[in-house]
Short mmCIF file of C-alpha atoms (C1' of nucleotides) in Angstrom, two decimals:
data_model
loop_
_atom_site.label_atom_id
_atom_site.label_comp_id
_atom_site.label_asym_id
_atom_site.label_seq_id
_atom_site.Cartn_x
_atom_site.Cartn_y
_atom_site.Cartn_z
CA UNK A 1 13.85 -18.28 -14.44
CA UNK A 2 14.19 -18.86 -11.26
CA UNK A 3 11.63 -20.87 -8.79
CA UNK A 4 8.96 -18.85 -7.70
CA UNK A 5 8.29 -19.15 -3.82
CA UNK A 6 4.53 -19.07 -3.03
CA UNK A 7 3.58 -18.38 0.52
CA UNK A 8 1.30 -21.35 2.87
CA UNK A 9 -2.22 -20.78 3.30
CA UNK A 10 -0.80 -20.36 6.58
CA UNK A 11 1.95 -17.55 5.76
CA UNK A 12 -0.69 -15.47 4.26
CA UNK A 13 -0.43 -11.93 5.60
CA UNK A 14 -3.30 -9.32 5.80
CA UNK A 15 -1.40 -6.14 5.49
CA UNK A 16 0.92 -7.55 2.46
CA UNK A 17 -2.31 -8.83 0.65
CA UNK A 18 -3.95 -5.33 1.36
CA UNK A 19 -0.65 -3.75 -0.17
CA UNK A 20 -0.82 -6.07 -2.61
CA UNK A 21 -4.53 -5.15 -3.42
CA UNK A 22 -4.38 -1.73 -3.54
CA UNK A 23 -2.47 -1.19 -7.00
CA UNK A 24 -5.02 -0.27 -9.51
CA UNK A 25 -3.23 -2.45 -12.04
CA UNK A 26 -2.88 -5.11 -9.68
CA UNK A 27 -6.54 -5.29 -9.39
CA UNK A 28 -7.27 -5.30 -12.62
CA UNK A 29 -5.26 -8.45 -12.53
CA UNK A 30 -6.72 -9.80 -10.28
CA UNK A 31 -10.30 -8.66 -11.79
CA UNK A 32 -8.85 -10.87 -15.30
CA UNK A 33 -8.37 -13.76 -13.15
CA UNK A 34 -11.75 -13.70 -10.96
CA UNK A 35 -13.41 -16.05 -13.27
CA UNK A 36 -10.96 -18.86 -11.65
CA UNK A 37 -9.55 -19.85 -15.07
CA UNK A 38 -6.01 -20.31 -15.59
CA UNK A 39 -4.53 -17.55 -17.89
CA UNK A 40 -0.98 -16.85 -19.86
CA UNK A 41 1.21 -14.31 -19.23
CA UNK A 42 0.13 -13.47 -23.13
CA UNK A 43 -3.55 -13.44 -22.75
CA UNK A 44 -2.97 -10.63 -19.70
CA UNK A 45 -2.48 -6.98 -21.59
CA UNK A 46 -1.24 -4.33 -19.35
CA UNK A 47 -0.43 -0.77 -20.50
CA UNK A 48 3.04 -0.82 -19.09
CA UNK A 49 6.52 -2.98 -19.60
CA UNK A 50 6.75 -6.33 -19.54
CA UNK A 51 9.44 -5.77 -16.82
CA UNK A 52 6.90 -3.58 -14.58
CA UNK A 53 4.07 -6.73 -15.73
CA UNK A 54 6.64 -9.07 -14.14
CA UNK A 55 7.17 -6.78 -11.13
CA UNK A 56 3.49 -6.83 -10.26
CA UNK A 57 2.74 -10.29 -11.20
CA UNK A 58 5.71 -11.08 -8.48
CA UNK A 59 4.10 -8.97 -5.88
CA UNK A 60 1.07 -10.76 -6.55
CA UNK A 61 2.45 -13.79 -6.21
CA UNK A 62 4.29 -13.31 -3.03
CA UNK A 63 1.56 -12.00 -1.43
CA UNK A 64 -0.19 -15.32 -1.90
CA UNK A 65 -2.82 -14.04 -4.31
CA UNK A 66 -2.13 -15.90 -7.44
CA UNK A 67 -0.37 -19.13 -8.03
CA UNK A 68 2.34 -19.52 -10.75
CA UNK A 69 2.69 -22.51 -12.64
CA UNK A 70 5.36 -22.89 -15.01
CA UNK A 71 5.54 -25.50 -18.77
CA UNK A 72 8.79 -24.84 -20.33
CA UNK A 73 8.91 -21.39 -21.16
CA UNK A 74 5.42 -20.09 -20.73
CA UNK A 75 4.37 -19.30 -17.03
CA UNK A 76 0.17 -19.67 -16.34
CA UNK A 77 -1.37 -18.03 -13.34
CA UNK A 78 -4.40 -18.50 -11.00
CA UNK A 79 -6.06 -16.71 -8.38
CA UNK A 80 -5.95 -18.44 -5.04
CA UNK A 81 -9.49 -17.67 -4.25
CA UNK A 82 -9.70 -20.60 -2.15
CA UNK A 83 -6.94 -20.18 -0.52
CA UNK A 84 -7.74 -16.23 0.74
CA UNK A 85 -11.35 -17.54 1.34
CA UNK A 86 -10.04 -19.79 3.39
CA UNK A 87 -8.12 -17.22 5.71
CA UNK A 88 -10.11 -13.86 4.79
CA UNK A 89 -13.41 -14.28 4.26
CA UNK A 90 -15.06 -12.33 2.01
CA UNK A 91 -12.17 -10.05 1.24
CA UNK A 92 -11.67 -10.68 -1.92
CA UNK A 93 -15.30 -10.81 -3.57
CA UNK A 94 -15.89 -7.51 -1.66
CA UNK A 95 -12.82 -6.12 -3.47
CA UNK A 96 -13.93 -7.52 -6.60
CA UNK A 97 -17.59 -6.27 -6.07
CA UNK A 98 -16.40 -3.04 -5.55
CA UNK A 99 -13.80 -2.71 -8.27
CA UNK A 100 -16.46 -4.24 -10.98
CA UNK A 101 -18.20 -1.64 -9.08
CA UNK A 102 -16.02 1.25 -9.85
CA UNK A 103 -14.63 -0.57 -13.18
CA UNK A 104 -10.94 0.03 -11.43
CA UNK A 105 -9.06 -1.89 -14.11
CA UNK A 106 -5.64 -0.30 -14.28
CA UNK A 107 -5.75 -0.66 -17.91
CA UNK A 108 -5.60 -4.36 -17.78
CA UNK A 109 -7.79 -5.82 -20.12
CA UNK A 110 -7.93 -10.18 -21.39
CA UNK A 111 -5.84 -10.50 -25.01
CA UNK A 112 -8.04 -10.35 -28.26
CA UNK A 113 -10.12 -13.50 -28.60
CA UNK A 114 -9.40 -14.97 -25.00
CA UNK A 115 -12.59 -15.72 -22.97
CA UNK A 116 -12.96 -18.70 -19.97
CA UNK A 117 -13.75 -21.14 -22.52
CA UNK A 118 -10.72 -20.44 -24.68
CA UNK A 119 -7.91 -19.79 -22.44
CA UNK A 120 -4.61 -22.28 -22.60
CA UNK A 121 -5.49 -23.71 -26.32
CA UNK B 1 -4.47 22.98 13.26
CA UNK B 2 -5.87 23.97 10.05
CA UNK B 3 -9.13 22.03 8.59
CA UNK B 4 -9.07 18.71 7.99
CA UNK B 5 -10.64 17.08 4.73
CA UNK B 6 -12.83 14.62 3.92
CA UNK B 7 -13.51 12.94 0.70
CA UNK B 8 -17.43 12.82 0.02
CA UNK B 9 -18.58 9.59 0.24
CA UNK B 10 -18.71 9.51 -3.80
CA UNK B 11 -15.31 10.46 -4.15
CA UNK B 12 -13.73 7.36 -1.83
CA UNK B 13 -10.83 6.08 -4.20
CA UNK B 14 -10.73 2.25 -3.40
CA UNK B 15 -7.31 1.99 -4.33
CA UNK B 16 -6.65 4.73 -1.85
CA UNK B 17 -8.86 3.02 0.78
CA UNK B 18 -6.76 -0.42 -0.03
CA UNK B 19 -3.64 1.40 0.35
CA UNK B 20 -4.73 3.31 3.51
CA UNK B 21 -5.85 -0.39 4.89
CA UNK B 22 -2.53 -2.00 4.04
CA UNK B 23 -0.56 -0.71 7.35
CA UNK B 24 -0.22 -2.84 10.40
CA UNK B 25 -0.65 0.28 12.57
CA UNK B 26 -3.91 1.82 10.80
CA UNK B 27 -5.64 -1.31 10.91
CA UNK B 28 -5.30 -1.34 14.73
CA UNK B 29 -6.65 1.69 14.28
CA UNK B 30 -9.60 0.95 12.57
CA UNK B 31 -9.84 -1.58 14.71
CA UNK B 32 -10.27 0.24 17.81
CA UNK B 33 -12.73 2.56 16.25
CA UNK B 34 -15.00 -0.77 14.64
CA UNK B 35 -17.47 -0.45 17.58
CA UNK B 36 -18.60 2.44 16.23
CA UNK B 37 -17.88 4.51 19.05
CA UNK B 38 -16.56 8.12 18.59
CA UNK B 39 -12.59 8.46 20.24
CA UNK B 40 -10.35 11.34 21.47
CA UNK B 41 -6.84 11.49 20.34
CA UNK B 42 -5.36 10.40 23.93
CA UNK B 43 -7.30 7.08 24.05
CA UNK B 44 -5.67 5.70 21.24
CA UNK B 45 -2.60 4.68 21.81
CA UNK B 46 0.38 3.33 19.36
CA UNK B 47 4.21 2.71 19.55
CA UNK B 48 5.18 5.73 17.20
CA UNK B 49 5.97 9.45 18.04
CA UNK B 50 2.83 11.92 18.18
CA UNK B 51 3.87 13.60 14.94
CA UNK B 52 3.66 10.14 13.07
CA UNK B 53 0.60 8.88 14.96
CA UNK B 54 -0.93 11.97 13.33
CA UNK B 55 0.13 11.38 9.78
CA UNK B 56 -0.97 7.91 9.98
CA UNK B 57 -5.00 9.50 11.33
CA UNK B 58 -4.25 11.66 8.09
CA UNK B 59 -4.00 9.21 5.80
CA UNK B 60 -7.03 7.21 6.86
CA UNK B 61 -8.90 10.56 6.67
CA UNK B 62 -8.01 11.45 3.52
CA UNK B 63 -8.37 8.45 1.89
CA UNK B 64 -12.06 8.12 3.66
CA UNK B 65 -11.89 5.87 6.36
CA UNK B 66 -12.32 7.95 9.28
CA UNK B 67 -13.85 11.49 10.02
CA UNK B 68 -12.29 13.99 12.53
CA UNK B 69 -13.88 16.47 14.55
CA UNK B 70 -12.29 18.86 16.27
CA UNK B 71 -13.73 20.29 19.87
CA UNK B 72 -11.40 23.21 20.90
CA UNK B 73 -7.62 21.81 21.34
CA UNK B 74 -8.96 17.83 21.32
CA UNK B 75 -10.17 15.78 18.50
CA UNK B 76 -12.14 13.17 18.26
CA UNK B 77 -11.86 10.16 15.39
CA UNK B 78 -14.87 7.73 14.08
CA UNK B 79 -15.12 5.59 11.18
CA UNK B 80 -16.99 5.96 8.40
CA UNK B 81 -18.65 2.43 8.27
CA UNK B 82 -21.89 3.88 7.08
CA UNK B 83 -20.05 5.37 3.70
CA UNK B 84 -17.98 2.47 3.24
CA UNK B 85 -20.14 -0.19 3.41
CA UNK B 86 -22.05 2.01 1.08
CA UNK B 87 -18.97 2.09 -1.61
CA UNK B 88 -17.75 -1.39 -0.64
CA UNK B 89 -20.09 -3.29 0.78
CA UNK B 90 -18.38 -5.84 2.62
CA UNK B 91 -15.19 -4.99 2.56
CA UNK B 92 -14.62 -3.39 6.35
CA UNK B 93 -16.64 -6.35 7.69
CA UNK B 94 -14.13 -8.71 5.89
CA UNK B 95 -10.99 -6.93 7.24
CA UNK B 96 -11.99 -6.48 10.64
CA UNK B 97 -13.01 -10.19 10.88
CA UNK B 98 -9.88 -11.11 9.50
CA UNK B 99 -7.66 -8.90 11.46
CA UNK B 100 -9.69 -10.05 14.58
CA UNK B 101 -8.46 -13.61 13.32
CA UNK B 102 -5.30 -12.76 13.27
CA UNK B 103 -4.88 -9.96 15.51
CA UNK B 104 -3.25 -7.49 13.59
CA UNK B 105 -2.98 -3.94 15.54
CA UNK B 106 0.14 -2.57 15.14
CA UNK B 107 0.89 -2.15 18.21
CA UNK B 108 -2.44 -0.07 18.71
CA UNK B 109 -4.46 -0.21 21.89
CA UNK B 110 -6.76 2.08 23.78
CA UNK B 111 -6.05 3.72 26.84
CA UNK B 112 -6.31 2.07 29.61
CA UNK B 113 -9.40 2.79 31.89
CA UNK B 114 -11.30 3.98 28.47
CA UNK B 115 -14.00 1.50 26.81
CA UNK B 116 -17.07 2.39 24.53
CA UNK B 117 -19.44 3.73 27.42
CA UNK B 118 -16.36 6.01 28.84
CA UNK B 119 -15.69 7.68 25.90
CA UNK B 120 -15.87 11.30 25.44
CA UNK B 121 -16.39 11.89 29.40
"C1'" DT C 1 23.68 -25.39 -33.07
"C1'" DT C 2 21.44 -21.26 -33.87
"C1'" DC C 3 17.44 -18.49 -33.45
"C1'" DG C 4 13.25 -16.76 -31.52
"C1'" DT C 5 10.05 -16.57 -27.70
"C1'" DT C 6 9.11 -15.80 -22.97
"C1'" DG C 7 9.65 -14.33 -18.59
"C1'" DT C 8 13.07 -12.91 -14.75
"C1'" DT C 9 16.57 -10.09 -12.90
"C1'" DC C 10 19.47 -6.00 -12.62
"C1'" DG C 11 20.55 -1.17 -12.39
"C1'" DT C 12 18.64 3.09 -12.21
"C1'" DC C 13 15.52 6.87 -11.72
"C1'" DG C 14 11.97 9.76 -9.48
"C1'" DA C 15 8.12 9.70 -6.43
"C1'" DA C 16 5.99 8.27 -2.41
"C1'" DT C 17 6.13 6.55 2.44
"C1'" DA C 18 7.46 6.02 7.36
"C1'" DT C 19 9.70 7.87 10.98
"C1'" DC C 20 11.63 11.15 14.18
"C1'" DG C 21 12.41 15.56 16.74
"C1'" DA C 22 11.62 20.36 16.70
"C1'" DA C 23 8.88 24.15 15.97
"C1'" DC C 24 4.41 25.96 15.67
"C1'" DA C 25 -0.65 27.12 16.34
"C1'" DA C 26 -4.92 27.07 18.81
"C1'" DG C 27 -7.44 26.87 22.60
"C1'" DC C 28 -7.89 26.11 27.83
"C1'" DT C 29 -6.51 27.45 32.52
"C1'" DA C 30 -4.39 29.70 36.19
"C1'" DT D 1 -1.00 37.55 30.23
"C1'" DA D 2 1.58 33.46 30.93
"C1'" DG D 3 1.77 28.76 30.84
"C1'" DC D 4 -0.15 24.07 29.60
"C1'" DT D 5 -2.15 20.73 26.59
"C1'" DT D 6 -3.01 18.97 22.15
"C1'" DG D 7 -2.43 18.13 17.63
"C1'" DT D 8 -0.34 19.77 13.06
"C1'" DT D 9 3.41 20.98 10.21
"C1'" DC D 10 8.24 21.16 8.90
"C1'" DG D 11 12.66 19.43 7.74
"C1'" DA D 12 15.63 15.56 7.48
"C1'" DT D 13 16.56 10.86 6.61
"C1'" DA D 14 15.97 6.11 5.27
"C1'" DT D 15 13.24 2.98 2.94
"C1'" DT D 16 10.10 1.32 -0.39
"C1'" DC D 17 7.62 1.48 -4.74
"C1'" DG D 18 6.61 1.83 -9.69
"C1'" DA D 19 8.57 2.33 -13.88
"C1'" DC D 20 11.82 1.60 -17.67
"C1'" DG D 21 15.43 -0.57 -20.72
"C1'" DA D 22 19.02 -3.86 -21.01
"C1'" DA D 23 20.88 -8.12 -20.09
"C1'" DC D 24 20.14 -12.77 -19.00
"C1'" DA D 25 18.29 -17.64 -18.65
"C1'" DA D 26 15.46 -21.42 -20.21
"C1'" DC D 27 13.19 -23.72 -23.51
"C1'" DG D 28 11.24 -24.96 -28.20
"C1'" DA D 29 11.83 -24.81 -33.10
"C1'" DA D 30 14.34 -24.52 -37.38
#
DNA sequence: TTCGTTGTTCGTCGAATATCGAACAAGCTA
DNA sequence: TAGCTTGTTCGATATTCGACGAACAACGAA
């Protein structure tokens, strides 16, 4: 495992977040994360490998949409909401207006019996 | 030049609109069009051959973003803020804004001698 | 130390994308 | 009719992407 890089509020770039965005599983991510709670890799259920999770997760991350944050084995991510705020305004709650919207969800859905309150036990 | 297609405003895929958004190159496009003004083929000019200029004008059609009308041998591009902002409200504001920011284009500019009250002479 | 858990990385595959030049089609214009 | 202009389509090629399973690395627990 090795050290994830995270881009500076500064590195951000708008194409790679838009490519980053426009995965329908990658929204629905994103959608699992909008609440601004931290969530485990376990509590995030995706209908595909955990190889292809990682893959996406990655992308994600390099793109400078979430934030990785790693205790011993287990890895807990976070949207950077502030952070894309900060440089696009509005992008993201118009892309998670329209995806609640549109329920775009990639088949991404929380783990049984997470919710906000419950997450990182 | 056989006829173009347009998704209906319900059928705008906003994966497919992320994806078409993600390119350096279309979002100078959409860029140039975000007055609102209509724009032949020869004012737009980008650093690629003809033949990929027009695939790139094809994907942004297909996936929504623009209409094309055709006027004998010319064509002429707009955007289709009205049904996108209808779909996703917000979500062309906040990428033109942040584009602006950052002045992403691709490469893109209009022709020179053409601005929004020369168009279409 | 030996497992078991957790997430990353690697190799591979097929599909999609970006790009170009060349050929083509449709409509003006001379 | 014969060019000219304009934009699309066709191959061809190189790259990227999404997906998978297998192997690996790191850590906690038995």
């Amino acid at each position: 495992m090795r050290r994830a890089h995270h881009p500076a509020t500064e590195e951000l770039s708008l194409p790679e977040v838009m490519a980053a965005l426009s995965d329908p599983l990658r929204i629905g991510l994103v959608r699992a994360l909008a609440d601004g709670a931290e969530r485990g890799w376990g509590e995030l259920w995706a209908p595909v490998a955990k190889s292809t999770l990682s893959h996406h997760l990655r992308v994600l991350r390099d793109a400078g949409v979430t934030r990785t944050r790693q205790e011993g084995t287990r890895c807990f991510v976070t949207l950077r909401r502030q952070d894309l705020d900060e440089r696009f305004p509005g992008l993201v709650g118009a892309l998670l207006e329209a995806a609640g919207a549109e329920d775009v969800n990639g088949g991404v859905h929380l783990a049984p019996g997470s919710d906000s309150t419950a997450a990182c036990r």
